[in-house]
PDB file of C-alpha atoms in Angstrom:
ATOM      1  CA  MET A   1      13.548  -3.816   2.010  1.00 87.00           C
ATOM      2  CA  LYS A   2      10.507  -2.784   4.057  1.00 94.00           C
ATOM      3  CA  ASP A   3       6.905  -2.333   2.967  1.00 96.00           C
ATOM      4  CA  ARG A   4       4.072  -0.160   4.275  1.00 97.00           C
ATOM      5  CA  PRO A   5       0.506   0.746   3.203  1.00 98.00           C
ATOM      6  CA  ILE A   6      -0.382   4.138   1.721  1.00 98.00           C
ATOM      7  CA  ILE A   7      -3.843   5.526   0.856  1.00 97.00           C
ATOM      8  CA  PHE A   8      -4.744   7.090  -2.499  1.00 97.00           C
ATOM      9  CA  SER A   9      -7.976   8.647  -3.794  1.00 94.00           C
ATOM     10  CA  GLY A  10      -9.714   7.428  -6.948  1.00 93.00           C
ATOM     11  CA  PRO A  11      -8.231  10.123  -9.249  1.00 93.00           C
ATOM     12  CA  MET A  12      -4.735   9.388  -7.968  1.00 96.00           C
ATOM     13  CA  ILE A  13      -5.207   5.638  -8.465  1.00 96.00           C
ATOM     14  CA  ARG A  14      -6.181   6.362 -12.064  1.00 95.00           C
ATOM     15  CA  ALA A  15      -3.077   8.542 -12.429  1.00 96.00           C
ATOM     16  CA  LEU A  16      -0.904   5.674 -11.145  1.00 97.00           C
ATOM     17  CA  LEU A  17      -2.516   3.311 -13.647  1.00 97.00           C
ATOM     18  CA  ARG A  18      -1.860   5.810 -16.458  1.00 95.00           C
ATOM     19  CA  GLU A  19       1.807   5.840 -15.520  1.00 96.00           C
ATOM     20  CA  ILE A  20       1.966   2.041 -15.512  1.00 96.00           C
ATOM     21  CA  GLU A  21       0.304   1.844 -18.928  1.00 96.00           C
ATOM     22  CA  LYS A  22       2.283   4.714 -20.456  1.00 94.00           C
ATOM     23  CA  PRO A  23       5.384   5.816 -18.482  1.00 93.00           C
ATOM     24  CA  GLY A  24       5.692   9.588 -18.299  1.00 91.00           C
ATOM     25  CA  SER A  25       1.952  10.237 -18.522  1.00 91.00           C
ATOM     26  CA  GLY A  26       0.816   9.699 -14.922  1.00 94.00           C
ATOM     27  CA  LYS A  27       1.822   9.818 -11.277  1.00 97.00           C
ATOM     28  CA  THR A  28       5.344   9.192  -9.980  1.00 97.00           C
ATOM     29  CA  GLN A  29       5.334  11.495  -6.934  1.00 98.00           C
ATOM     30  CA  THR A  30       3.208  12.146  -3.867  1.00 98.00           C
ATOM     31  CA  ARG A  31       3.498  14.640  -1.030  1.00 98.00           C
ATOM     32  CA  ARG A  32       2.391  13.937   2.529  1.00 97.00           C
ATOM     33  CA  VAL A  33       2.426  16.300   5.526  1.00 97.00           C
ATOM     34  CA  VAL A  34       5.383  15.913   7.884  1.00 95.00           C
ATOM     35  CA  LYS A  35       4.470  15.380  11.529  1.00 93.00           C
ATOM     36  CA  LEU A  36       6.778  17.564  13.615  1.00 92.00           C
ATOM     37  CA  ASN A  37       7.589  17.221  17.307  1.00 91.00           C
ATOM     38  CA  LEU A  38       7.049  20.063  19.790  1.00 88.00           C
ATOM     39  CA  ALA A  39      10.426  21.518  18.846  1.00 89.00           C
ATOM     40  CA  GLY A  40       9.450  21.628  15.173  1.00 89.00           C
ATOM     41  CA  ARG A  41      11.807  18.809  14.225  1.00 92.00           C
ATOM     42  CA  VAL A  42      11.372  15.318  12.767  1.00 91.00           C
ATOM     43  CA  GLU A  43      12.017  12.293  14.971  1.00 90.00           C
ATOM     44  CA  LEU A  44      12.951   8.651  14.519  1.00 86.00           C
ATOM     45  CA  ARG A  45      13.720   6.252  17.373  1.00 81.00           C
ATOM     46  CA  GLY A  46      15.140   8.863  19.721  1.00 81.00           C
ATOM     47  CA  HIS A  47      16.971  10.853  17.039  1.00 86.00           C
ATOM     48  CA  ASN A  48      15.673  14.110  15.633  1.00 88.00           C
ATOM     49  CA  TRP A  49      16.668  16.445  12.851  1.00 92.00           C
ATOM     50  CA  HIS A  50      15.880  19.980  11.751  1.00 92.00           C
ATOM     51  CA  CYS A  51      13.834  19.793   8.559  1.00 91.00           C
ATOM     52  CA  ASP A  52      16.600  21.544   6.601  1.00 92.00           C
ATOM     53  CA  ASP A  53      19.166  18.926   7.657  1.00 92.00           C
ATOM     54  CA  PRO A  54      20.068  16.680   4.684  1.00 90.00           C
ATOM     55  CA  GLU A  55      19.720  13.713   7.065  1.00 92.00           C
ATOM     56  CA  ALA A  56      16.083  14.575   7.921  1.00 93.00           C
ATOM     57  CA  SER A  57      14.780  12.247   5.217  1.00 94.00           C
ATOM     58  CA  ARG A  58      15.951   9.334   7.394  1.00 93.00           C
ATOM     59  CA  ALA A  59      12.885   9.961   9.596  1.00 95.00           C
ATOM     60  CA  CYS A  60      10.383   9.456   6.762  1.00 95.00           C
ATOM     61  CA  PRO A  61       7.617   7.108   7.981  1.00 94.00           C
ATOM     62  CA  TYR A  62       6.975   5.934   4.419  1.00 96.00           C
ATOM     63  CA  GLY A  63      10.426   4.404   4.053  1.00 95.00           C
ATOM     64  CA  GLN A  64      13.665   4.968   2.201  1.00 95.00           C
ATOM     65  CA  PRO A  65      14.688   4.534  -1.448  1.00 96.00           C
ATOM     66  CA  GLY A  66      14.275   0.882  -2.361  1.00 95.00           C
ATOM     67  CA  ASP A  67      11.403   0.286   0.076  1.00 97.00           C
ATOM     68  CA  LEU A  68       7.908  -0.628  -1.106  1.00 97.00           C
ATOM     69  CA  LEU A  69       4.463   0.885  -0.539  1.00 98.00           C
ATOM     70  CA  TRP A  70       1.219  -0.973  -1.233  1.00 98.00           C
ATOM     71  CA  CYS A  71      -1.721   1.172  -2.251  1.00 98.00           C
ATOM     72  CA  ARG A  72      -4.993   1.193  -0.390  1.00 98.00           C
ATOM     73  CA  GLU A  73      -8.061   2.340  -2.358  1.00 97.00           C
ATOM     74  CA  THR A  74     -11.857   2.147  -2.134  1.00 94.00           C
ATOM     75  CA  PHE A  75     -12.908  -1.400  -3.038  1.00 91.00           C
ATOM     76  CA  GLY A  76     -15.610  -4.051  -2.800  1.00 86.00           C
ATOM     77  CA  CYS A  77     -16.131  -7.658  -3.782  1.00 82.00           C
ATOM     78  CA  TYR A  78     -18.661  -9.677  -5.711  1.00 77.00           C
ATOM     79  CA  CYS A  79     -19.545 -11.996  -2.858  1.00 71.00           C
ATOM     80  CA  HIS A  80     -22.391 -12.168  -0.356  1.00 61.00           C
ATOM     81  CA  ASN A  81     -20.222 -11.668   2.708  1.00 58.00           C
ATOM     82  CA  SER A  82     -21.342  -8.283   4.034  1.00 55.00           C
ATOM     83  CA  VAL A  83     -19.025  -8.461   7.054  1.00 58.00           C
ATOM     84  CA  GLN A  84     -15.595  -8.978   5.538  1.00 65.00           C
ATOM     85  CA  PRO A  85     -14.410  -9.719   1.988  1.00 66.00           C
ATOM     86  CA  ILE A  86     -12.954 -13.209   1.714  1.00 70.00           C
ATOM     87  CA  TRP A  87      -9.479 -13.805   0.351  1.00 72.00           C
ATOM     88  CA  GLY A  88      -9.734 -14.968  -3.247  1.00 70.00           C
ATOM     89  CA  CYS A  89     -13.122 -13.382  -3.973  1.00 80.00           C
ATOM     90  CA  GLU A  90     -13.567 -11.341  -7.156  1.00 83.00           C
ATOM     91  CA  LEU A  91     -12.738  -7.724  -6.340  1.00 87.00           C
ATOM     92  CA  ALA A  92     -14.065  -4.398  -7.589  1.00 87.00           C
ATOM     93  CA  TYR A  93     -12.065  -1.158  -7.408  1.00 92.00           C
ATOM     94  CA  ARG A  94     -14.113   2.024  -7.340  1.00 91.00           C
ATOM     95  CA  ALA A  95     -11.486   4.076  -9.187  1.00 92.00           C
ATOM     96  CA  THR A  96     -11.959   1.954 -12.308  1.00 91.00           C
ATOM     97  CA  ASP A  97     -15.063  -0.207 -11.732  1.00 85.00           C
ATOM     98  CA  GLU A  98     -17.618   2.318 -10.449  1.00 75.00           C
ATOM     99  CA  ASP A  99     -19.671   2.121 -13.659  1.00 70.00           C
ATOM    100  CA  HIS A 100     -19.856  -1.679 -13.505  1.00 66.00           C
ATOM    101  CA  ASP A 101     -22.180  -3.812 -11.382  1.00 65.00           C
ATOM    102  CA  TYR A 102     -22.319  -2.642  -7.773  1.00 65.00           C
ATOM    103  CA  PRO A 103     -20.218  -4.960  -5.571  1.00 63.00           C
ATOM    104  CA  LEU A 104     -22.412  -7.164  -3.407  1.00 64.00           C
ATOM    105  CA  SER A 105     -20.353  -6.324  -0.325  1.00 70.00           C
ATOM    106  CA  GLY A 106     -20.778  -2.567  -0.935  1.00 77.00           C
ATOM    107  CA  TRP A 107     -17.946  -0.089  -1.382  1.00 86.00           C
ATOM    108  CA  ARG A 108     -15.446  -0.241   1.459  1.00 89.00           C
ATOM    109  CA  PRO A 109     -13.235   2.707   2.506  1.00 93.00           C
ATOM    110  CA  SER A 110      -9.607   2.542   1.437  1.00 95.00           C
ATOM    111  CA  ILE A 111      -8.418   2.449   5.074  1.00 95.00           C
ATOM    112  CA  HIS A 112     -10.026  -1.001   5.383  1.00 92.00           C
ATOM    113  CA  MET A 113      -8.379  -2.541   2.314  1.00 94.00           C
ATOM    114  CA  PRO A 114      -6.447  -5.649   3.386  1.00 93.00           C
ATOM    115  CA  ARG A 115      -2.970  -6.263   2.083  1.00 95.00           C
ATOM    116  CA  TRP A 116      -4.069  -9.179  -0.124  1.00 94.00           C
ATOM    117  CA  ALA A 117      -6.600  -6.997  -1.991  1.00 93.00           C
ATOM    118  CA  SER A 118      -4.116  -4.313  -3.087  1.00 96.00           C
ATOM    119  CA  ARG A 119      -3.314  -4.249  -6.817  1.00 97.00           C
ATOM    120  CA  ILE A 120      -0.662  -1.493  -7.036  1.00 98.00           C
ATOM    121  CA  THR A 121       2.797  -1.461  -5.436  1.00 98.00           C
ATOM    122  CA  LEU A 122       5.220   1.484  -5.435  1.00 98.00           C
ATOM    123  CA  GLN A 123       8.994   1.269  -5.116  1.00 97.00           C
ATOM    124  CA  LEU A 124      10.471   4.418  -3.595  1.00 97.00           C
ATOM    125  CA  THR A 125      13.311   5.971  -5.580  1.00 96.00           C
ATOM    126  CA  ASP A 126      13.732   9.273  -3.694  1.00 97.00           C
ATOM    127  CA  VAL A 127      12.651  10.811  -0.368  1.00 96.00           C
ATOM    128  CA  ARG A 128      12.962  14.533   0.389  1.00 95.00           C
ATOM    129  CA  VAL A 129      11.722  17.044   2.980  1.00 96.00           C
ATOM    130  CA  GLN A 130      10.537  20.352   1.579  1.00 96.00           C
ATOM    131  CA  ARG A 131       7.851  23.010   1.842  1.00 97.00           C
ATOM    132  CA  VAL A 132       4.802  22.214  -0.250  1.00 98.00           C
ATOM    133  CA  GLN A 133       5.167  25.529  -2.105  1.00 97.00           C
ATOM    134  CA  ASP A 134       8.700  24.555  -3.187  1.00 97.00           C
ATOM    135  CA  ILE A 135       7.196  22.320  -5.855  1.00 96.00           C
ATOM    136  CA  GLY A 136       8.042  23.229  -9.455  1.00 94.00           C
ATOM    137  CA  ALA A 137       6.116  22.524 -12.639  1.00 92.00           C
ATOM    138  CA  PRO A 138       7.853  19.197 -13.495  1.00 93.00           C
ATOM    139  CA  ASP A 139       7.166  17.820 -10.007  1.00 95.00           C
ATOM    140  CA  ALA A 140       3.584  19.126 -10.065  1.00 94.00           C
ATOM    141  CA  ILE A 141       3.033  17.269 -13.334  1.00 93.00           C
ATOM    142  CA  ALA A 142       4.604  14.155 -11.775  1.00 95.00           C
ATOM    143  CA  GLU A 143       1.913  14.375  -9.070  1.00 96.00           C
ATOM    144  CA  GLY A 144      -0.507  13.065 -11.692  1.00 92.00           C
ATOM    145  CA  ILE A 145      -2.595  16.105 -12.629  1.00 84.00           C
ATOM    146  CA  ASP A 146      -4.994  15.397 -15.517  1.00 75.00           C
ATOM    147  CA  ASP A 147      -4.087  17.115 -18.821  1.00 71.00           C
ATOM    148  CA  PRO A 148      -1.352  19.283 -17.266  1.00 68.00           C
ATOM    149  CA  ALA A 149      -0.211  22.532 -18.866  1.00 70.00           C
ATOM    150  CA  VAL A 150       3.254  23.546 -17.673  1.00 68.00           C
ATOM    151  CA  GLY A 151       2.167  27.100 -16.851  1.00 80.00           C
ATOM    152  CA  GLN A 152      -0.823  25.869 -14.844  1.00 90.00           C
ATOM    153  CA  ALA A 153       0.715  22.769 -13.234  1.00 92.00           C
ATOM    154  CA  VAL A 154       1.589  24.368  -9.898  1.00 94.00           C
ATOM    155  CA  PRO A 155      -1.755  26.230  -9.470  1.00 94.00           C
ATOM    156  CA  ASP A 156      -3.578  23.024 -10.429  1.00 93.00           C
ATOM    157  CA  PHE A 157      -1.592  21.083  -7.853  1.00 94.00           C
ATOM    158  CA  ALA A 158      -2.260  23.780  -5.219  1.00 96.00           C
ATOM    159  CA  ARG A 159      -6.017  23.348  -5.773  1.00 94.00           C
ATOM    160  CA  LEU A 160      -5.657  19.582  -5.547  1.00 93.00           C
ATOM    161  CA  TRP A 161      -3.629  19.929  -2.352  1.00 95.00           C
ATOM    162  CA  ASP A 162      -6.234  22.188  -0.743  1.00 96.00           C
ATOM    163  CA  SER A 163      -9.080  19.839  -1.681  1.00 93.00           C
ATOM    164  CA  ILE A 164      -7.408  17.182   0.467  1.00 91.00           C
ATOM    165  CA  ASN A 165      -5.497  19.054   3.158  1.00 93.00           C
ATOM    166  CA  GLU A 166      -7.054  22.491   3.781  1.00 94.00           C
ATOM    167  CA  LYS A 167      -9.787  21.129   6.045  1.00 93.00           C
ATOM    168  CA  ARG A 168      -7.049  19.381   8.070  1.00 92.00           C
ATOM    169  CA  GLY A 169      -5.277  22.698   8.695  1.00 93.00           C
ATOM    170  CA  PHE A 170      -2.471  22.127   6.180  1.00 95.00           C
ATOM    171  CA  GLY A 171      -3.657  24.261   3.274  1.00 96.00           C
ATOM    172  CA  TRP A 172      -1.406  25.560   0.515  1.00 97.00           C
ATOM    173  CA  GLN A 173      -1.173  29.021   2.067  1.00 97.00           C
ATOM    174  CA  SER A 174       0.144  27.602   5.355  1.00 96.00           C
ATOM    175  CA  ASN A 175       3.030  26.083   3.323  1.00 97.00           C
ATOM    176  CA  PRO A 176       3.563  22.992   5.514  1.00 96.00           C
ATOM    177  CA  ARG A 177       6.610  20.764   5.467  1.00 96.00           C
ATOM    178  CA  VAL A 178       5.997  17.668   3.385  1.00 97.00           C
ATOM    179  CA  TRP A 179       7.591  14.352   2.552  1.00 97.00           C
ATOM    180  CA  ALA A 180       8.154  14.468  -1.223  1.00 97.00           C
ATOM    181  CA  LEU A 181       8.157  10.835  -2.338  1.00 98.00           C
ATOM    182  CA  THR A 182       9.221   9.712  -5.816  1.00 98.00           C
ATOM    183  CA  PHE A 183       8.473   6.161  -6.886  1.00 97.00           C
ATOM    184  CA  LYS A 184       8.016   3.606  -9.650  1.00 96.00           C
ATOM    185  CA  PRO A 185       4.447   2.184  -9.745  1.00 97.00           C
ATOM    186  CA  ILE A 186       3.947  -1.535 -10.428  1.00 97.00           C
ATOM    187  CA  LEU A 187       0.667  -3.248 -11.293  1.00 97.00           C
ATOM    188  CA  ALA A 188       0.988  -6.150  -8.860  1.00 97.00           C
ATOM    189  CA  ASN A 189       0.117  -7.100  -5.311  1.00 96.00           C
ATOM    190  CA  ILE A 190       2.839  -6.412  -2.758  1.00 97.00           C
ATOM    191  CA  ASP A 191       3.311 -10.077  -1.897  1.00 96.00           C
ATOM    192  CA  ASP A 192       3.732 -11.016  -5.551  1.00 95.00           C
ATOM    193  CA  VAL A 193       6.373  -8.299  -5.899  1.00 96.00           C
ATOM    194  CA  LEU A 194       8.210  -9.610  -2.834  1.00 95.00           C
ATOM    195  CA  ALA A 195       7.962 -13.227  -3.995  1.00 93.00           C
ATOM    196  CA  HIS A 196       9.053 -12.474  -7.581  1.00 92.00           C
ATOM    197  CA  PRO A 197      11.190  -9.309  -7.535  1.00 91.00           C
ATOM    198  CA  GLU A 198      12.975 -10.180 -10.789  1.00 91.00           C
ATOM    199  CA  ARG A 199       9.602 -10.313 -12.608  1.00 89.00           C
ATOM    200  CA  HIS A 200       8.949  -6.714 -11.555  1.00 91.00           C
ATOM    201  CA  ASN A 201      12.539  -5.425 -11.928  1.00 86.00           C
ATOM    202  CA  ILE A 202      12.953  -5.090  -8.177  1.00 83.00           C
ATOM    203  CA  ALA A 203      16.374  -5.668  -6.665  1.00 68.00           C
ATOM    204  CA  ARG A 204      16.355  -7.935  -3.610  1.00 60.00           C
ATOM    205  CA  ALA A 205      17.374  -6.268  -0.338  1.00 50.00           C
ATOM    206  CA  ALA A 206      20.971  -6.902   0.643  1.00 44.00           C
TER     207      ALA A 206
END
C-alpha cells in the first residue's frame, strides 16, 4: 500500500466532507489530466501503453486500487510562527473555517500543506483512463457537484472542469485524456490511517 499527496480546492474539500458525513451525497471521484509522452502514450519505469490499452491504468501516478491519497488544502494555524506552522499547533482549514478568526500564520496555499496537517485521506477503489467527455451523469454527480440535477450534471461538471483546466490548455472542448479515480474518503490523517487501518476499515497491504 502506497500513499501520495493530492490537491483539492475548497469546494471539493467540502464535497469530500459531505460524502464522509452522508455517504452518497458528496465526492467519490476525481479526474486529473494524463501526461502523455511524445508518442502520445503513458509511461511507467520504461514501459508504455496506448491509452486504450486495458493495462494503461498501471501507469497512473496517483496509485492503484488499495493505495491511499492524502488531501492537501488551503490552511493556516493559530500560532505566531509566520515562517512555518509547527507540528501540533491548532489548525484552520479555509474550506470550512474561513468565517472564523483569521489564522495568525495567514492562509497558506494547499501545495505547502505538510503531511501531518492533512485531515482527509482517500483510499482508491478504481483507476481508469478515459476522455474527459466520456463522463456520464452518475460519474459527474460523483465528482461532487453541489445540488446536482441528473440532466444538468454533465454540463455542470464541464463548467467546473473548465474553471480549473481551460487556462492550462486542457479545456472541455479539447477532450483530454484523464485519470478517472474512484475512492472512499476518510476523515483522518494519513498516518493515523496507516497506524490504525482496522479503525478506518482499511485492509493492510499484503
